[in-house]
């Protein structure tokens, strides 16, 4: 994904963590950051065939979510935004392996997108691993909001997460999520 302005000025690192307050106070920079986030949100919605984007700058500002943005700057003159991963804590009512209700507030994967032509090149894993380190998180302790078949395949391949525990909401959790939380014997 390319933009008419210099994304290197906005995002100095390979991975930038964008949250409520990000970037310089310059209003032109804020507008450009918003344009990047909004375009990524639209591309992700299209890739997942959603009717409307679930990621935008205004949503990011009103909800306490974090967006990890991956930039490729091997060619410093033509930097490219490769994709993003959005996470946030959510209070959820989940069912454990025994069907017992458990209230939890896990870190959730809310949106995840790598540009079409660059998928299956390892960028998603790079971004996901950065997030895990940044949050000191284990993927099995996370919940996944309406994961696409590609994300389920990604989690199976890279983290051996395969055994889901059926839920009545749109979130997917995997078996060991409940290891320390189960109310049942
Ligand atoms: N078909 C099936 N599996 C896929 C595909 C695909 N087209 N693309 C990636 N994967 C899975 C596979 O397990 C693949 O391994 P394989 O090639 O050996 O089969 C693995 O991911 C590859 O890992 P990476 O290269 O690190 O992943 P990638 O950079 O492609 O990022 C992502 C994964 C973000 C899911 C990307 O494919 C994508 O943007 N897909 C479209 C949007 C999407 O479905 N996002 C998830 C929405 S759900 C949510 O966010 C809660």
Coordinates of C-alpha atoms and ligand atoms in Angstrom, one line a residue:
X1 CA 0.0 0.0 0.0
X2 CA 1.5 3.3 -1.1
X3 CA 0.6 6.9 -0.3
X4 CA 1.3 10.3 -1.8
X5 CA 3.1 11.5 1.3
X6 CA 6.3 10.2 2.9
X7 CA 5.3 7.4 5.3
X8 CA 8.9 7.3 6.7
X9 CA 8.2 10.7 8.3
X10 CA 5.1 9.4 10.0
X11 CA 6.3 5.9 11.0
X12 CA 10.0 5.9 11.8
X13 CA 10.2 2.2 12.9
X14 CA 9.5 -1.0 11.0
X15 CA 6.6 -1.7 13.4
X16 CA 4.7 1.3 14.9
X17 CA 2.3 1.0 17.8
X18 CA -0.6 3.3 17.1
X19 CA -3.0 4.1 20.0
X20 CA -5.1 7.0 21.1
X21 CA -2.3 9.4 21.1
X22 CA 0.3 8.8 18.4
X23 CA 2.7 10.9 16.4
X24 CA 3.7 14.5 16.6
X25 CA 1.1 17.1 17.4
X26 CA 1.3 18.4 13.8
X27 CA -2.2 18.4 12.4
X28 CA -1.0 17.5 8.8
X29 CA 0.7 14.4 10.3
X30 CA -2.4 13.5 12.2
X31 CA -4.4 13.7 9.0
X32 CA -2.0 11.5 7.2
X33 CA -1.8 8.9 10.0
X34 CA -5.6 8.8 9.9
X35 CA -5.6 8.4 6.1
X36 CA -3.2 5.4 6.4
X37 CA -5.3 3.7 9.2
X38 CA -8.6 4.3 7.4
X39 CA -7.2 2.9 4.1
X40 CA -5.9 -0.2 5.9
X41 CA -9.2 -0.6 7.6
X42 CA -11.1 -0.5 4.3
X43 CA -8.7 -2.9 2.7
X44 CA -9.1 -5.4 5.6
X45 CA -12.9 -5.1 5.5
X46 CA -12.8 -5.8 1.7
X47 CA -10.5 -8.8 2.2
X48 CA -12.9 -10.3 4.8
X49 CA -16.0 -9.3 2.9
X50 CA -17.3 -7.2 5.8
X51 CA -20.0 -4.6 5.0
X52 CA -18.1 -1.9 6.8
X53 CA -14.6 -1.4 8.2
X54 CA -14.0 -2.3 11.8
X55 CA -10.8 -0.3 11.9
X56 CA -10.6 3.4 11.5
X57 CA -8.8 6.3 13.2
X58 CA -11.9 7.5 14.9
X59 CA -12.7 4.0 16.3
X60 CA -9.1 3.7 17.5
X61 CA -9.4 7.0 19.3
X62 CA -12.7 6.1 21.0
X63 CA -11.8 2.5 21.9
X64 CA -8.6 1.6 23.9
X65 CA -7.2 -0.6 21.1
X66 CA -3.7 -0.8 19.8
X67 CA -2.8 -1.1 16.2
X68 CA 0.6 -2.5 15.2
X69 CA 1.5 -1.2 11.7
X70 CA 4.2 -2.9 9.6
X71 CA 6.3 -0.9 7.1
X72 CA 8.8 -2.2 4.6
X73 CA 11.6 0.3 4.1
X74 CA 14.2 -1.8 2.3
X75 CA 13.9 0.8 -0.5
X76 CA 14.0 4.0 1.6
X77 CA 12.7 6.1 -1.4
X78 CA 9.6 3.9 -1.8
X79 CA 8.5 2.7 1.6
X80 CA 5.4 0.5 1.7
X81 CA 2.8 -0.2 4.4
X82 CA 2.5 -4.0 4.5
X83 CA -0.3 -4.4 6.9
X84 CA -1.6 -4.2 10.5
X85 CA -2.8 -6.1 13.5
X86 CA -5.3 -4.6 16.0
X87 CA -5.7 -5.9 19.5
X88 CA -7.5 -4.8 22.6
X89 CA -8.9 -6.1 25.9
X90 CA -12.6 -7.2 26.0
X91 CA -14.8 -8.4 28.8
X92 CA -16.2 -11.7 27.6
X93 CA -18.5 -14.3 28.8
X94 CA -17.0 -17.6 27.7
X95 CA -17.8 -21.3 28.1
X96 CA -15.0 -23.5 29.3
X97 CA -14.5 -27.1 28.2
X98 CA -17.3 -28.2 30.6
X99 CA -19.8 -25.7 29.3
X100 CA -19.4 -23.6 32.5
X101 CA -19.6 -19.8 32.1
X102 CA -16.4 -18.0 32.8
X103 CA -16.0 -14.2 32.8
X104 CA -12.7 -13.1 31.4
X105 CA -11.1 -10.0 30.0
X106 CA -8.5 -11.4 27.5
X107 CA -6.4 -9.6 25.0
X108 CA -8.3 -10.1 21.7
X109 CA -7.2 -10.1 18.1
X110 CA -9.8 -7.7 16.6
X111 CA -8.5 -7.1 13.0
X112 CA -5.5 -8.4 11.1
X113 CA -4.5 -7.7 7.5
X114 CA -1.5 -8.1 5.2
X115 CA -1.7 -6.6 1.7
X116 CA -3.0 -9.2 -0.8
X117 CA 0.0 -9.7 -3.0
X118 CA 2.3 -10.0 0.1
X119 CA 0.3 -12.6 2.0
X120 CA 2.0 -16.0 2.8
X121 CA 5.4 -14.3 2.9
X122 CA 5.9 -14.4 6.7
X123 CA 4.9 -10.7 7.3
X124 CA 1.8 -11.7 9.3
X125 CA 4.0 -13.8 11.6
X126 CA 6.6 -11.0 12.0
X127 CA 3.8 -8.6 13.1
X128 CA 2.1 -11.1 15.3
X129 CA 5.4 -12.0 17.1
X130 CA 6.2 -8.3 17.6
X131 CA 2.8 -7.9 19.3
X132 CA 3.4 -10.9 21.5
X133 CA 6.7 -9.6 22.7
X134 CA 5.4 -6.1 23.1
X135 CA 2.4 -7.3 25.2
X136 CA 4.3 -10.2 26.9
X137 CA 1.5 -12.4 25.7
X138 CA 1.0 -16.0 24.8
X139 CA -1.3 -16.7 21.8
X140 CA -3.2 -19.4 23.7
X141 CA -4.3 -16.9 26.3
X142 CA -5.9 -14.6 23.7
X143 CA -9.3 -14.6 22.1
X144 CA -10.0 -14.1 18.4
X145 CA -12.9 -12.1 17.2
X146 CA -14.7 -13.9 14.3
X147 CA -11.4 -15.3 12.8
X148 CA -11.3 -15.9 9.1
X149 CA -10.3 -19.3 7.7
X150 CA -6.9 -17.7 6.8
X151 CA -6.3 -16.6 10.5
X152 CA -7.4 -20.1 11.8
X153 CA -4.9 -21.7 9.4
X154 CA -2.2 -19.1 10.5
X155 CA -2.8 -19.9 14.2
X156 CA -2.7 -23.6 13.5
X157 CA 0.5 -23.5 11.4
X158 CA 2.6 -21.1 13.6
X159 CA 1.3 -21.7 17.1
X160 CA -0.3 -25.2 16.9
X161 CA -3.6 -23.8 18.0
X162 CA -6.2 -26.2 16.7
X163 CA -8.6 -27.3 19.4
X164 CA -11.2 -24.6 19.8
X165 CA -13.7 -24.6 22.7
X166 CA -17.2 -23.9 21.4
X167 CA -18.7 -20.5 22.3
X168 CA -22.0 -18.8 21.9
X169 CA -20.5 -15.5 20.8
X170 CA -18.2 -14.7 17.8
X171 CA -15.0 -15.2 19.7
X172 CA -12.8 -18.2 19.3
X173 CA -10.6 -19.5 22.2
X174 CA -8.4 -22.6 22.2
X175 CA -8.4 -25.4 24.7
X176 CA -5.5 -24.3 27.0
X177 CA -7.0 -20.9 27.4
X178 CA -8.9 -22.3 30.4
X179 CA -6.0 -24.2 32.0
X180 CA -5.8 -21.7 34.9
X181 CA -9.3 -20.5 34.7
X182 CA -11.5 -23.5 34.7
X183 CA -14.2 -23.5 37.4
X184 CA -14.7 -27.3 36.9
X185 CA -12.7 -30.0 38.5
Ligands
LIG1 N1 -5.2 -19.3 2.5 C1 -5.1 -20.1 3.5 N2 -4.2 -19.9 4.5 C2 -3.5 -18.7 4.5 C3 -3.6 -17.8 3.4 C4 -4.5 -18.2 2.4 N3 -4.7 -17.4 1.3 N4 -2.8 -16.8 3.7 C5 -2.2 -17.0 4.8 N5 -2.6 -18.2 5.4 C6 -2.1 -18.9 6.6 C7 -1.6 -20.2 6.3 O1 -1.5 -21.0 7.4 C8 -0.2 -19.9 5.8 O2 0.7 -21.0 5.8 P1 0.9 -21.8 4.4 O3 1.3 -20.8 3.4 O4 2.0 -22.7 4.7 O5 -0.4 -22.5 4.2 C9 0.2 -18.9 6.9 O6 -1.0 -18.1 7.1 C10 1.3 -17.9 6.4 O7 1.8 -17.2 7.4 P2 2.2 -15.7 7.1 O8 2.9 -15.5 5.8 O9 3.0 -15.2 8.3 O10 0.8 -14.9 7.1 P3 0.3 -13.7 6.3 O11 1.4 -12.7 6.1 O12 -0.4 -14.1 5.0 O13 -0.8 -13.0 7.3 C11 -3.2 -13.0 7.5 C12 -1.9 -13.8 7.7 C13 -3.1 -11.7 8.3 C14 -4.4 -13.8 8.0 C15 -3.3 -12.6 6.0 O14 -3.4 -13.8 5.3 C16 -4.5 -11.8 5.6 O15 -4.4 -10.5 5.6 N6 -5.6 -12.4 5.2 C17 -6.8 -11.7 4.7 C18 -7.5 -10.9 5.8 C19 -7.9 -11.9 7.0 O16 -8.5 -12.9 6.8 N7 -7.6 -11.4 8.2 C20 -7.9 -12.1 9.5 C21 -9.3 -11.6 9.9 S1 -10.0 -12.2 11.3 C22 -9.4 -11.3 12.6 O17 -8.7 -10.4 12.5 C23 -9.8 -11.6 14.1

